[in-house]
mmCIF file of C-alpha atoms and ligand atoms in Angstrom:
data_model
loop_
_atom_site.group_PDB
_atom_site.id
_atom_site.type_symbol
_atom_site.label_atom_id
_atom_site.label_comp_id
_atom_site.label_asym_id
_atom_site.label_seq_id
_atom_site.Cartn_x
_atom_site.Cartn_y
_atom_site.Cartn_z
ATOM 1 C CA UNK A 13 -22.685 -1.281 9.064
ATOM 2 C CA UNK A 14 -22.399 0.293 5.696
ATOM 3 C CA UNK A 15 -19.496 2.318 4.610
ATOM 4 C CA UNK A 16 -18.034 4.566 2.150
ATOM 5 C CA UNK A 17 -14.320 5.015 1.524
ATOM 6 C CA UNK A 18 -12.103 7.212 -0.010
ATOM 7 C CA UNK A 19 -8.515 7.225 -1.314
ATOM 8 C CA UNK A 20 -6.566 10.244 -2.142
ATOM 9 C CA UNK A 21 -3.152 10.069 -0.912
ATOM 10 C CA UNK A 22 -1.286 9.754 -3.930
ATOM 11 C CA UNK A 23 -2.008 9.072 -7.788
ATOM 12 C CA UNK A 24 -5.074 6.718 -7.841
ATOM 13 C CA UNK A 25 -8.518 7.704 -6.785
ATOM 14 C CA UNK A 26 -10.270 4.970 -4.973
ATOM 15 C CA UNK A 27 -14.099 4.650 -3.909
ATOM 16 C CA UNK A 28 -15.285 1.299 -2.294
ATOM 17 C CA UNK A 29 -18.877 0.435 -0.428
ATOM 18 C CA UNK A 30 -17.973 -2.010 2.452
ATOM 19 C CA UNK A 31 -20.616 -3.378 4.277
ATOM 20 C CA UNK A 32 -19.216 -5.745 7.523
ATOM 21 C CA UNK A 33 -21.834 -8.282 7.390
ATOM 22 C CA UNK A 34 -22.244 -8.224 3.212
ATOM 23 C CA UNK A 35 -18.841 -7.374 2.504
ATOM 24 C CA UNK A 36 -16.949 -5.232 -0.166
ATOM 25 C CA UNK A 37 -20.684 -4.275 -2.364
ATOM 26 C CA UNK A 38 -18.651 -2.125 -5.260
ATOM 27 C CA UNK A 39 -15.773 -0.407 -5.827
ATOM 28 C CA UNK A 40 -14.366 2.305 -8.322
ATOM 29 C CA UNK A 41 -10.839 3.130 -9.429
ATOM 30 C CA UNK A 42 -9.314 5.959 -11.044
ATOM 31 C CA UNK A 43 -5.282 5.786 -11.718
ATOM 32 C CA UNK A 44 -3.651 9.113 -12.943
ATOM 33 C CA UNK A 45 -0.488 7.211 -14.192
ATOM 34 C CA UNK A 46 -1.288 8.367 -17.528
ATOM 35 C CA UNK A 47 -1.219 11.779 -16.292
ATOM 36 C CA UNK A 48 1.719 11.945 -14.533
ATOM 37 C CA UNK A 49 3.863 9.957 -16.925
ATOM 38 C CA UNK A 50 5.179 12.566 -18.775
ATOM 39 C CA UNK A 51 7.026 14.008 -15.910
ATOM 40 C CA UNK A 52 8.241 10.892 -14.744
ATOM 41 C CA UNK A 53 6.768 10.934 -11.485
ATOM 42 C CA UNK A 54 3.638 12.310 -9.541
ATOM 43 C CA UNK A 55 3.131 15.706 -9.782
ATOM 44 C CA UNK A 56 1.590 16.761 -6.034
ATOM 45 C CA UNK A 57 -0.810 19.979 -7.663
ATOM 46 C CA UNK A 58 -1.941 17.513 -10.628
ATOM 47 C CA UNK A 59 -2.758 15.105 -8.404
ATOM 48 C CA UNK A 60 -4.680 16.824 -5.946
ATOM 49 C CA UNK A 61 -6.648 18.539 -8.895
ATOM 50 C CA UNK A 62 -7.534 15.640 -10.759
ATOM 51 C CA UNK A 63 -8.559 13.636 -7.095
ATOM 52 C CA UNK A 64 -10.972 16.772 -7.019
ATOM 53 C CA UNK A 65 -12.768 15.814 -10.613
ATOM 54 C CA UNK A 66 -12.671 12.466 -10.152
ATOM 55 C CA UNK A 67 -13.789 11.818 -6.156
ATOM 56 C CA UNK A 68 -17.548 12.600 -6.034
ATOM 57 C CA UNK A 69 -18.894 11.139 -9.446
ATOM 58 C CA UNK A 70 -16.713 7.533 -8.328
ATOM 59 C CA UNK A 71 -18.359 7.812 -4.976
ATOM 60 C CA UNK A 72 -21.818 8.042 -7.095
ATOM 61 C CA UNK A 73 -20.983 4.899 -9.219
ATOM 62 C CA UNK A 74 -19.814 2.873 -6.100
ATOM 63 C CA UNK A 75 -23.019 3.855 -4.092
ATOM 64 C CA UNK A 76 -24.870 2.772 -7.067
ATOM 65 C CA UNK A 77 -23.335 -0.086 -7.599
ATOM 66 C CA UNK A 78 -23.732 -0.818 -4.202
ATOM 67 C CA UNK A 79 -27.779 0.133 -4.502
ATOM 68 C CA UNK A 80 -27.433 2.295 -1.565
ATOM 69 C CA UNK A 81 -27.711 5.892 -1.172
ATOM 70 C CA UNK A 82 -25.900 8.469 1.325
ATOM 71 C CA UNK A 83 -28.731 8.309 3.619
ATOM 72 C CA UNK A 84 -27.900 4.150 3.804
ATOM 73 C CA UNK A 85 -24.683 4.989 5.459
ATOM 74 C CA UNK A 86 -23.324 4.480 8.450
ATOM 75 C CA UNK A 87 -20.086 5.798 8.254
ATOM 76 C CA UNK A 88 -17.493 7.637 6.100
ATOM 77 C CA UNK A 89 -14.216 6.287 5.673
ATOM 78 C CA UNK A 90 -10.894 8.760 4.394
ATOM 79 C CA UNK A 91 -7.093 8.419 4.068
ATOM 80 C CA UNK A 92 -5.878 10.492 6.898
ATOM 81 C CA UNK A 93 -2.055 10.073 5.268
ATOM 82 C CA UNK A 94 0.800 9.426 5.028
ATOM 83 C CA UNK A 95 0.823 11.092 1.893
ATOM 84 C CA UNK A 96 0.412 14.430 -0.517
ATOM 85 C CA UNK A 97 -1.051 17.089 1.343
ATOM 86 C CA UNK A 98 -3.339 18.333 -1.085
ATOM 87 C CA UNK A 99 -4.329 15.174 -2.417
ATOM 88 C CA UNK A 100 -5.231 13.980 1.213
ATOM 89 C CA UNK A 101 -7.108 17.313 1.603
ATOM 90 C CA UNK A 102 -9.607 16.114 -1.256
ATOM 91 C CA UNK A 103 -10.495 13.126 0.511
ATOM 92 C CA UNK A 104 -10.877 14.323 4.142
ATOM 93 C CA UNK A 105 -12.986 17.108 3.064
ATOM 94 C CA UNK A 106 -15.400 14.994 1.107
ATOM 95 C CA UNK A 107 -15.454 12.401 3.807
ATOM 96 C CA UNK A 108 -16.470 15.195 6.361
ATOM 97 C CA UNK A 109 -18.538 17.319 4.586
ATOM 98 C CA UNK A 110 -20.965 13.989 3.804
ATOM 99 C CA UNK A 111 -20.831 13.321 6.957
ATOM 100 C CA UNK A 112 -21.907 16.003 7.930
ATOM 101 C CA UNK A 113 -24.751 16.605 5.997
ATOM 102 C CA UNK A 114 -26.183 12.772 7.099
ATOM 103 C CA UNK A 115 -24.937 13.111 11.026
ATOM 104 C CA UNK A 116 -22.539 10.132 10.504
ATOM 105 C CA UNK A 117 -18.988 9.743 11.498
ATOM 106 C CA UNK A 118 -15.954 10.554 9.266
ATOM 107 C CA UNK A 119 -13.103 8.257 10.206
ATOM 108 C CA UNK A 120 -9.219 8.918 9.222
ATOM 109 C CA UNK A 121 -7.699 5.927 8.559
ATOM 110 C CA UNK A 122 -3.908 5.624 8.147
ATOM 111 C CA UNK A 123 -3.109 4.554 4.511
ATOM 112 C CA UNK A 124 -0.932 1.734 5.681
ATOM 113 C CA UNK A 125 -3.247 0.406 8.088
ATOM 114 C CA UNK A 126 -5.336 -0.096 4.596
ATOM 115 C CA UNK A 127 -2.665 -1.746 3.095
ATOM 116 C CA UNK A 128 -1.942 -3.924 6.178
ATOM 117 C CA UNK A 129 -5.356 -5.172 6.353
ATOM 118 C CA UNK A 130 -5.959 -5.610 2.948
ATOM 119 C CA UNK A 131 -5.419 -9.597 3.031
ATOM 120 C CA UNK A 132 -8.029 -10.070 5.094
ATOM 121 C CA UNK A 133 -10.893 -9.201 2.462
ATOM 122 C CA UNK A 134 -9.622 -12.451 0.589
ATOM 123 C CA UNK A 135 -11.283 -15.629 0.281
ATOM 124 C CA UNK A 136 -8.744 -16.838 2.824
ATOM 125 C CA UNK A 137 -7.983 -14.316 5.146
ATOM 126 C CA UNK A 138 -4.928 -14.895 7.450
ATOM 127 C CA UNK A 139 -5.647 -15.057 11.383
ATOM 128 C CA UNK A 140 -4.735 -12.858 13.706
ATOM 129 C CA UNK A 141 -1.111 -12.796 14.825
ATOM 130 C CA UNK A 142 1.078 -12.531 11.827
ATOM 131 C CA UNK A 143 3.920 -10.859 10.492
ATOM 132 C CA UNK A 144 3.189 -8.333 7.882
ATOM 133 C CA UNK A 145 5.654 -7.407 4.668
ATOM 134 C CA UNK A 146 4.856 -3.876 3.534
ATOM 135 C CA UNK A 147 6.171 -2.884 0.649
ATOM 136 C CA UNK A 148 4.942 0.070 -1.493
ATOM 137 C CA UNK A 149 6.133 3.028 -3.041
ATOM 138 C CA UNK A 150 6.915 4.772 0.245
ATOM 139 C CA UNK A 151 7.573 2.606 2.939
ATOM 140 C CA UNK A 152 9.124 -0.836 3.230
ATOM 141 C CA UNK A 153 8.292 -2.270 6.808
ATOM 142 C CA UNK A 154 7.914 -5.985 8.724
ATOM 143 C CA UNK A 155 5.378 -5.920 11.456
ATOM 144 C CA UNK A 156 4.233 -8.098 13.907
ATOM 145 C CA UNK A 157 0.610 -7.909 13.871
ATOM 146 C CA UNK A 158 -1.334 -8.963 16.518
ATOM 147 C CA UNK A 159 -5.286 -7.543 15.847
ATOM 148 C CA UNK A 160 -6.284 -3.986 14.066
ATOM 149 C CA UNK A 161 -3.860 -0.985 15.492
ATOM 150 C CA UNK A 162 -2.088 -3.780 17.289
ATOM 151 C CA UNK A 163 1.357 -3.290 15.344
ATOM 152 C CA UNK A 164 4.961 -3.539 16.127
ATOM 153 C CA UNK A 165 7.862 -2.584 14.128
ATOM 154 C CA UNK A 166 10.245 -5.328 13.069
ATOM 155 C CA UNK A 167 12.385 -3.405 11.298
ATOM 156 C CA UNK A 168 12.183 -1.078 8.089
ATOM 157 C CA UNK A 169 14.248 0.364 5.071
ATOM 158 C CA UNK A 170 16.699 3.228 6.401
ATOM 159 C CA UNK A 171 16.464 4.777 3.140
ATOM 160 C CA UNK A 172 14.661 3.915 -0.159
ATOM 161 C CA UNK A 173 11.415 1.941 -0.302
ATOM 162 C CA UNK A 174 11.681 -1.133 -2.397
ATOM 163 C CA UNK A 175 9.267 0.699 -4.740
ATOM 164 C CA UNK A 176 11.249 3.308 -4.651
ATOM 165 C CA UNK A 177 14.304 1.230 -6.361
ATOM 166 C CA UNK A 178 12.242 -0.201 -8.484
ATOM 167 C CA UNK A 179 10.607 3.182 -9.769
ATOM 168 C CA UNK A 180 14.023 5.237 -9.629
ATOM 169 C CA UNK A 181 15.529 1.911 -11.332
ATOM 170 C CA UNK A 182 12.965 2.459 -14.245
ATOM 171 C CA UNK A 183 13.871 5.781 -14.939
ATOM 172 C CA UNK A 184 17.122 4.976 -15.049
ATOM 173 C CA UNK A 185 16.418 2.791 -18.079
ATOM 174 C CA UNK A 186 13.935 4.863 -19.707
ATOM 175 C CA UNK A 187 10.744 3.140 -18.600
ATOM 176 C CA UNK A 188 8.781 5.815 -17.407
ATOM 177 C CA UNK A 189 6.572 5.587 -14.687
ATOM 178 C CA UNK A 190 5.604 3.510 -12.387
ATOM 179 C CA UNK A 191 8.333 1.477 -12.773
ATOM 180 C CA UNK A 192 7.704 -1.691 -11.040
ATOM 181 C CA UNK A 193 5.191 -2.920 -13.294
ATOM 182 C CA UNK A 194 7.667 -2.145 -16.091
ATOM 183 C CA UNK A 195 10.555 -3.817 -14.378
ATOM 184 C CA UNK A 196 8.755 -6.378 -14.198
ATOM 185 C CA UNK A 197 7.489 -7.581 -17.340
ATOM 186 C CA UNK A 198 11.050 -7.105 -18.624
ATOM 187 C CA UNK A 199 12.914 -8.864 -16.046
ATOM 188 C CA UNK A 200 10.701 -11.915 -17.726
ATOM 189 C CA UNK A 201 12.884 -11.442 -20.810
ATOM 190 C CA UNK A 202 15.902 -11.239 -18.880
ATOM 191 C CA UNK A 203 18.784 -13.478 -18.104
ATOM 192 C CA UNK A 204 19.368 -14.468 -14.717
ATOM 193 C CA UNK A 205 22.994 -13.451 -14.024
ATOM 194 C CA UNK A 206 24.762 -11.461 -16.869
ATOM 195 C CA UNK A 207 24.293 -8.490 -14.300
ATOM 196 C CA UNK A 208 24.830 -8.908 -10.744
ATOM 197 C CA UNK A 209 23.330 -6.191 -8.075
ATOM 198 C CA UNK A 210 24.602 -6.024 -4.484
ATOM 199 C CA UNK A 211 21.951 -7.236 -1.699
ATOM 200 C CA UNK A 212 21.757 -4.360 0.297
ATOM 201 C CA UNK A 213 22.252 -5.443 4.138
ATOM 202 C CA UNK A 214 21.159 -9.106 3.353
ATOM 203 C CA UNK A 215 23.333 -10.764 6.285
ATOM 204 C CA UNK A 216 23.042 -7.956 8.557
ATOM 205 C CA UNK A 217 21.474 -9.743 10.906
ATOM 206 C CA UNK A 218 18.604 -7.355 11.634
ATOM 207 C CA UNK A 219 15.226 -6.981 9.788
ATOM 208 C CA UNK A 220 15.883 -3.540 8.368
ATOM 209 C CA UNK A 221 16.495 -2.866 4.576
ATOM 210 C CA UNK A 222 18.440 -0.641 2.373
ATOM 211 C CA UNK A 223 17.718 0.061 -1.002
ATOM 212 C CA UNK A 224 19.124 3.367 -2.117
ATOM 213 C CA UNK A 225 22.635 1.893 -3.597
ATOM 214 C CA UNK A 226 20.630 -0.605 -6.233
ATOM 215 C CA UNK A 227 19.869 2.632 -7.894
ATOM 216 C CA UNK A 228 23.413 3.619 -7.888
ATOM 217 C CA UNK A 229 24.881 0.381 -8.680
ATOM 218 C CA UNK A 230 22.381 0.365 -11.992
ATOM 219 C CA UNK A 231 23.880 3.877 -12.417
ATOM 220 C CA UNK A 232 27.295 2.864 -12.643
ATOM 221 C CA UNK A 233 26.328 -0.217 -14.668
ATOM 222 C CA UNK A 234 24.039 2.370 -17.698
ATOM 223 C CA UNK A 235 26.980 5.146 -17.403
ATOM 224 C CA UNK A 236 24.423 7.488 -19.390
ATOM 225 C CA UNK A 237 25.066 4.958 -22.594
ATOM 226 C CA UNK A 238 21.856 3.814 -24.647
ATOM 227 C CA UNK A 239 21.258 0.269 -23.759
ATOM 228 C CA UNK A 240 20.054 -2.379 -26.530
ATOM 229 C CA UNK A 241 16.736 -4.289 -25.418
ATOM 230 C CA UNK A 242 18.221 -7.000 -24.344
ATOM 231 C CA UNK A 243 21.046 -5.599 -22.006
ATOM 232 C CA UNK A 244 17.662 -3.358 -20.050
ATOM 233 C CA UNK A 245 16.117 -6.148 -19.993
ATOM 234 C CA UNK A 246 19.024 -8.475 -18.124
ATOM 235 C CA UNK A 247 19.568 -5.038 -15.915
ATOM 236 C CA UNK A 248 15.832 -5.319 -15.032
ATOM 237 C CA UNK A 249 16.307 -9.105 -14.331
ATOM 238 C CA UNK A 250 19.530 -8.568 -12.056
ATOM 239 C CA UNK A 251 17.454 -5.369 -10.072
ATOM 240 C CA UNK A 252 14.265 -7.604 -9.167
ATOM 241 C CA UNK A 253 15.957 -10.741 -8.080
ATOM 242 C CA UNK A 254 18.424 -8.678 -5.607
ATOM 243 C CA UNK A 255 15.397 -6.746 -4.611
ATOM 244 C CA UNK A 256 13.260 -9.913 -4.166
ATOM 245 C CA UNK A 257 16.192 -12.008 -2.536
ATOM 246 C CA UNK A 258 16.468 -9.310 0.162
ATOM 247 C CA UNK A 259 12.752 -8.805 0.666
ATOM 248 C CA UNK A 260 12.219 -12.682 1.030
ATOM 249 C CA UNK A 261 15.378 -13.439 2.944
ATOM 250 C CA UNK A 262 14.011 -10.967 5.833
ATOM 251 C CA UNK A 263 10.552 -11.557 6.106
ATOM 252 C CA UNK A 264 11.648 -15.432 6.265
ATOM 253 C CA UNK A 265 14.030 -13.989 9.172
ATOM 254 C CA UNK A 266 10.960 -11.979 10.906
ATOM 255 C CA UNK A 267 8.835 -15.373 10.650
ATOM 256 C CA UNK A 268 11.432 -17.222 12.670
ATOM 257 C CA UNK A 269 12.127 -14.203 15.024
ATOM 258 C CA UNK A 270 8.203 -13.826 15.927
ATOM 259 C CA UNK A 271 7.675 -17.616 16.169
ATOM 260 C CA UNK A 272 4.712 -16.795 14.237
ATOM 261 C CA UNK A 273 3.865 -19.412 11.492
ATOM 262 C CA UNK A 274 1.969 -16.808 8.776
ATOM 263 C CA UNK A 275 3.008 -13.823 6.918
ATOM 264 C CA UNK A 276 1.365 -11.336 5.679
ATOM 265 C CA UNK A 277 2.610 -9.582 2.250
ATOM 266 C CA UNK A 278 0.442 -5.887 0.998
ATOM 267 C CA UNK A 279 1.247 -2.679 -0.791
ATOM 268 C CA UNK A 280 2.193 -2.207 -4.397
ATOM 269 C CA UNK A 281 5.319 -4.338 -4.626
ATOM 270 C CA UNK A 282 3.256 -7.477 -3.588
ATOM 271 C CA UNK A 283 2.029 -7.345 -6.773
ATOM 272 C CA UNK A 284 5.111 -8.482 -8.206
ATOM 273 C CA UNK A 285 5.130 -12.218 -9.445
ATOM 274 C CA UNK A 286 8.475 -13.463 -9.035
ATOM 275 C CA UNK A 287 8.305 -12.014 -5.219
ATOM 276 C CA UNK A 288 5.086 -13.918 -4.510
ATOM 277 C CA UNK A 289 6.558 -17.342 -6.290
ATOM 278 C CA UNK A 290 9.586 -16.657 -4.313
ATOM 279 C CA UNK A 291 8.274 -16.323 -1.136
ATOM 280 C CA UNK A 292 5.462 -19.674 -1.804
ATOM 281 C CA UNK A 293 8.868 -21.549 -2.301
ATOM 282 C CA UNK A 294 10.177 -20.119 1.195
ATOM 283 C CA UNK A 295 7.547 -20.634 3.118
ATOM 284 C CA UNK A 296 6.850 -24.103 1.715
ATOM 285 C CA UNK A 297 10.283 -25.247 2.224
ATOM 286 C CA UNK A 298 10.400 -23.366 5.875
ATOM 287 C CA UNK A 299 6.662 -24.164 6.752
ATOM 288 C CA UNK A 300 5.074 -21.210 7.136
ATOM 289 C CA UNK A 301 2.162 -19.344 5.270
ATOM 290 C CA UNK A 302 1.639 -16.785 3.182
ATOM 291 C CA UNK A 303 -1.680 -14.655 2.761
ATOM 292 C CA UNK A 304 -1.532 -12.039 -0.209
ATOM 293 C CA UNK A 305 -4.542 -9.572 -1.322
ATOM 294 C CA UNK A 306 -6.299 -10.225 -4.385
ATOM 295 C CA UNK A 307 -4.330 -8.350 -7.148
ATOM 296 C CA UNK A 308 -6.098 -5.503 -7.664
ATOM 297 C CA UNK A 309 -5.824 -5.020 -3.984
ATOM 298 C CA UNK A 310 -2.019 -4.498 -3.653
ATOM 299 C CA UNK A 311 -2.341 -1.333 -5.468
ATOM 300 C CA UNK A 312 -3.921 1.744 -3.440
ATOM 301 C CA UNK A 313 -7.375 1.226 -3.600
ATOM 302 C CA UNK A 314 -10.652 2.338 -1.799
ATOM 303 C CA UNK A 315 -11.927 -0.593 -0.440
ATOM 304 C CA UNK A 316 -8.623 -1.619 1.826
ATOM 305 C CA UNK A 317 -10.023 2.293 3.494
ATOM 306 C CA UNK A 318 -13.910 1.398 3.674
ATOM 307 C CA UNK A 319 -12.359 -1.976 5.187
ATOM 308 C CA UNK A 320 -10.176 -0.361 7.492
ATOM 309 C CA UNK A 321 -12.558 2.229 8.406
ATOM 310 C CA UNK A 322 -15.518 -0.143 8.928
ATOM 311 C CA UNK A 323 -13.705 -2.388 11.484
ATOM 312 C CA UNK A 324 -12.417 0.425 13.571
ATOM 313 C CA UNK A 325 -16.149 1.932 13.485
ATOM 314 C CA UNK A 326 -17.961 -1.166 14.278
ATOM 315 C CA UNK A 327 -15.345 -2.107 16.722
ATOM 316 C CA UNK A 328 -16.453 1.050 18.578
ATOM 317 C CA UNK A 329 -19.851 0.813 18.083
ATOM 318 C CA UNK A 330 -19.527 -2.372 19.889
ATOM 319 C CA UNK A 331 -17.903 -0.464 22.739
ATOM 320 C CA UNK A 332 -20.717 1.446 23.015
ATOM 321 C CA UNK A 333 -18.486 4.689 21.700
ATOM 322 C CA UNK A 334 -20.944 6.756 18.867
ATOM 323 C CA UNK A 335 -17.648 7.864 16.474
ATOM 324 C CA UNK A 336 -14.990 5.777 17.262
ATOM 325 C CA UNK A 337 -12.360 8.473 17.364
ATOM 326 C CA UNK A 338 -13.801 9.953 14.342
ATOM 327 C CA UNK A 339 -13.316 13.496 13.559
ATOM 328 C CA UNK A 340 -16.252 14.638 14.230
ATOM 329 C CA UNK A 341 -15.433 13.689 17.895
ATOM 330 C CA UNK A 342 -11.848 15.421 17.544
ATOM 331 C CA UNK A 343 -10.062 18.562 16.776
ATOM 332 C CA UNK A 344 -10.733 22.022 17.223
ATOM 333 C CA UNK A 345 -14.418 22.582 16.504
ATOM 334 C CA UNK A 346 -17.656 19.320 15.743
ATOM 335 C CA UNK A 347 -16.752 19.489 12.229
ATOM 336 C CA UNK A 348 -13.050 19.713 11.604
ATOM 337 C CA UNK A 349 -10.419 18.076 10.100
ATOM 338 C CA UNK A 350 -6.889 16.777 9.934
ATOM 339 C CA UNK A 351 -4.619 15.200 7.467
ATOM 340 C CA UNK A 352 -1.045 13.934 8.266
ATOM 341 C CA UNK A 353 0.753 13.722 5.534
ATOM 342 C CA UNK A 354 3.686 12.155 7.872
ATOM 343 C CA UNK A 355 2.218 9.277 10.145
ATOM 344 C CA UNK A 356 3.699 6.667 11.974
ATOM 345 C CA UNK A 357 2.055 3.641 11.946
ATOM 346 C CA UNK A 358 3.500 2.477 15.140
ATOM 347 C CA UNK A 359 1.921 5.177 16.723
ATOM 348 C CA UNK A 360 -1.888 4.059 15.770
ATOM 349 C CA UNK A 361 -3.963 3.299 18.783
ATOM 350 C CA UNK A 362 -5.592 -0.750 18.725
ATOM 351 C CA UNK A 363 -8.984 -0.230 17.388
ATOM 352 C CA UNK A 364 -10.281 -1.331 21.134
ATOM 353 C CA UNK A 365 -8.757 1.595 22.402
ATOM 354 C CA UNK A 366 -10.490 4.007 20.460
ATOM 355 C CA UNK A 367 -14.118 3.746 22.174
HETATM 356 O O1 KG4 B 419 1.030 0.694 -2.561
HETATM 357 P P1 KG4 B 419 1.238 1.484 -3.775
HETATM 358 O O2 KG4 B 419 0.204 1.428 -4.876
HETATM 359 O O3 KG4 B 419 1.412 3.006 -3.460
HETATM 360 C C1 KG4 B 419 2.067 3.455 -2.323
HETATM 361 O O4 KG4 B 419 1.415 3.531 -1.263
HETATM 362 O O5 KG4 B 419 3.289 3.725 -2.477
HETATM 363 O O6 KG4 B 419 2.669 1.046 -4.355
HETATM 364 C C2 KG4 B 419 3.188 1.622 -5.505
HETATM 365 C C3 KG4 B 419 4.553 1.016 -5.737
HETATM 366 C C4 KG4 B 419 5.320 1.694 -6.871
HETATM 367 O O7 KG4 B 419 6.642 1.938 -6.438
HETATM 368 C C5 KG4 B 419 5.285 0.642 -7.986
HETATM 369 O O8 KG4 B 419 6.414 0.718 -8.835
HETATM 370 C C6 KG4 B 419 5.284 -0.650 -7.192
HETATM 371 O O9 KG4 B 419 4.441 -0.372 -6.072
HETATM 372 N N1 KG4 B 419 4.746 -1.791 -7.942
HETATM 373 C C7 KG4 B 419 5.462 -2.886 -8.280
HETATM 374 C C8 KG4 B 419 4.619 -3.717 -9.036
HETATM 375 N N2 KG4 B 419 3.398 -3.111 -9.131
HETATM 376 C C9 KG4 B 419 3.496 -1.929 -8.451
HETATM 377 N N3 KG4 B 419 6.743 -3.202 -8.015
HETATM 378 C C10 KG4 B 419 7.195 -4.383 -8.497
HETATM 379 N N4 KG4 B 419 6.465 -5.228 -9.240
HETATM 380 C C11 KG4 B 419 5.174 -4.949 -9.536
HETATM 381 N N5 KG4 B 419 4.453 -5.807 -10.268
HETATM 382 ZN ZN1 ZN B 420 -0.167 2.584 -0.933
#
């Protein structure tokens, strides 16, 4: 089963061909960090603008990367949300006007059901169950994960996304945007403890997170003065390690809670090196595993929505269902649309229900 999908919810604009006996044939990438930089954040019109230039010539290259054409397909794969609006918009609507024109499905998939899954196109996929870190821009989650759609919450952040303090952090110091790549190659010139950083709820004994007071302890620590190299850099050092000794001290605590012996870590933040060397050294020392996606993959990214897409369409197709809950099974007429820009992934139905 050969599909196409398409990423739009935010600032990158992601093609990927997956095919589920081949695997991930080509995929395409367009960030618009450069764009948005000089307003320190993403822009929601910009975005959903540029996602408009970019979306169909990417889904060109990737089909001809792939050596396959539209008529090859057998499925579309979108972003449904969470996310922008418009920039969601750009995607659906190219997902279902192809699909329409070839008589295929268009499937939604939820962005961090993409994210989720994302491990499992690397050379060592994890097995089914495991608990799941998700850490992006947005959303900062454990989940015990027991197939696709199968997902519990463990517990979440009740306010910022770790991202989020990492990003807000940055422009704090002047980094620009996004900041956690920043943060993170100057936390390497840091030194560990001139600053210390509170860990937000670290022995609260539950699995949730809090994050917005980092960005107000950094606050009080910069008090609008201009900071020599060195002193960003050590504040950069003290944010990371608080925000990495939090994220690995409760995903450690979800691993014991679950009884489950693998975790799962995806979305943006995974990227970051001292969490993943942080976490080896946990789970090493508390014998448990941990299953990351390639780099490239943390990021938002097409090919975690072809993925995501393709299983949930084959999984139907197996059922003997035709769409697989795709829209042009749903909504108001054959051919329409939706796009939730708020979406709880909680509420996602197991891809075996779907048929
Ligand atoms: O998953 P993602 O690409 O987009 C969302 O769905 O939000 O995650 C983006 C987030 C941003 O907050 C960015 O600052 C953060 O991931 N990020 C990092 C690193 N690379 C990206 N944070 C820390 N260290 C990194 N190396
Ligand atoms: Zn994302």
């Amino acid at each position: 089963m050969l599909v196409l999908g398409i990423e739009t919810s935010c600032d990158e604009t992601g093609l990927a061909v997956y095919d589920t006996e081949r695997g991930l044939l080509a995929r395409a990438l367009h960030s618009q960090v450069a764009m948005h930089e000089a307003y320190g954040g993403v822009v929601p019109e910009l975005a959903s603008r540029d996602h408009i230039r970019r979306v169909v010539p990417l889904a060109r290259r990737v089909l001809g990367e792939a050596g396959a054409s539209p008529a090859d397909l057998d499925g579309i794969a979108y972003t449904e949300g969470p996310g922008l609006a418009g920039a969601l918009l750009v995607g659906a609507s190219v997902a279902a006007s192809l699909a329409y024109a070839r008589g295929i499905p268009a499937i939604g998939v939820h962005h961090l059901e993409g994210h989720l899954l994302s491990p499992l196109l690397a050379a060592r996929p994890p097995a089914f169950p495991f608990v799941a870190l998700l850490v992006s821009g947005g959303h900062t989650q454990l989940m015990r994960v027991a197939g696709v759609g199968r997902y519990r919450l463990l517990g979440e952040t009740l306010d910022d996304a770790a991202g989020e303090a990492f990003d807000k952090t940055a422009q704090l110091l002047g980094l620009g945007y996004p900041g956690g790549p920043a943060i993170a190659r100057l936390a390497e010139s840091g030194a560990e403890g001139r600053f210390r950083l509170p860990r937000p709820m670290h022995a609260s004994g539950d699995l949730d997170f809090s994050f917005s007071g980092l960005k107000t302890a950094v606050r009080d620590l910069v008090r609008g003065e201009i900071l020599d190299a060195q002193t960003k850099a050590d504040i950069a050092r003290a944010l990371q390690s608080a925000i990495v000794d939090v994220l690995v001290a409760k995903a450690a605590a979800a691993v014991r809670a679950t009884g489950l012996a693998r975790l799962v870590v995806a979305g943006g933040v995974g990227a970051n090196r001292h969490l993943r060397s942080r976490l080896d050294a946990e789970a090493a020392r508390c014998g448990f595993e941990v299953f990351y996606p390639e780099l490239e993959l943390c990021t938002d990214n097409g090919a975690m929505i072809a993925f995501a897409g393709a299983l949930r369409l084959a999984s139907a197709r197996d059922r003997g269902s035709a769409t697989g809950g795709a829209v042009a099974a749903e909504g108001p007429g054959p051919h329409a649309f939706t796009v939730r820009p708020r979406w709880d992934l909680a509420a996602l139905a197991p891809a075996a229900e779907l048929a």
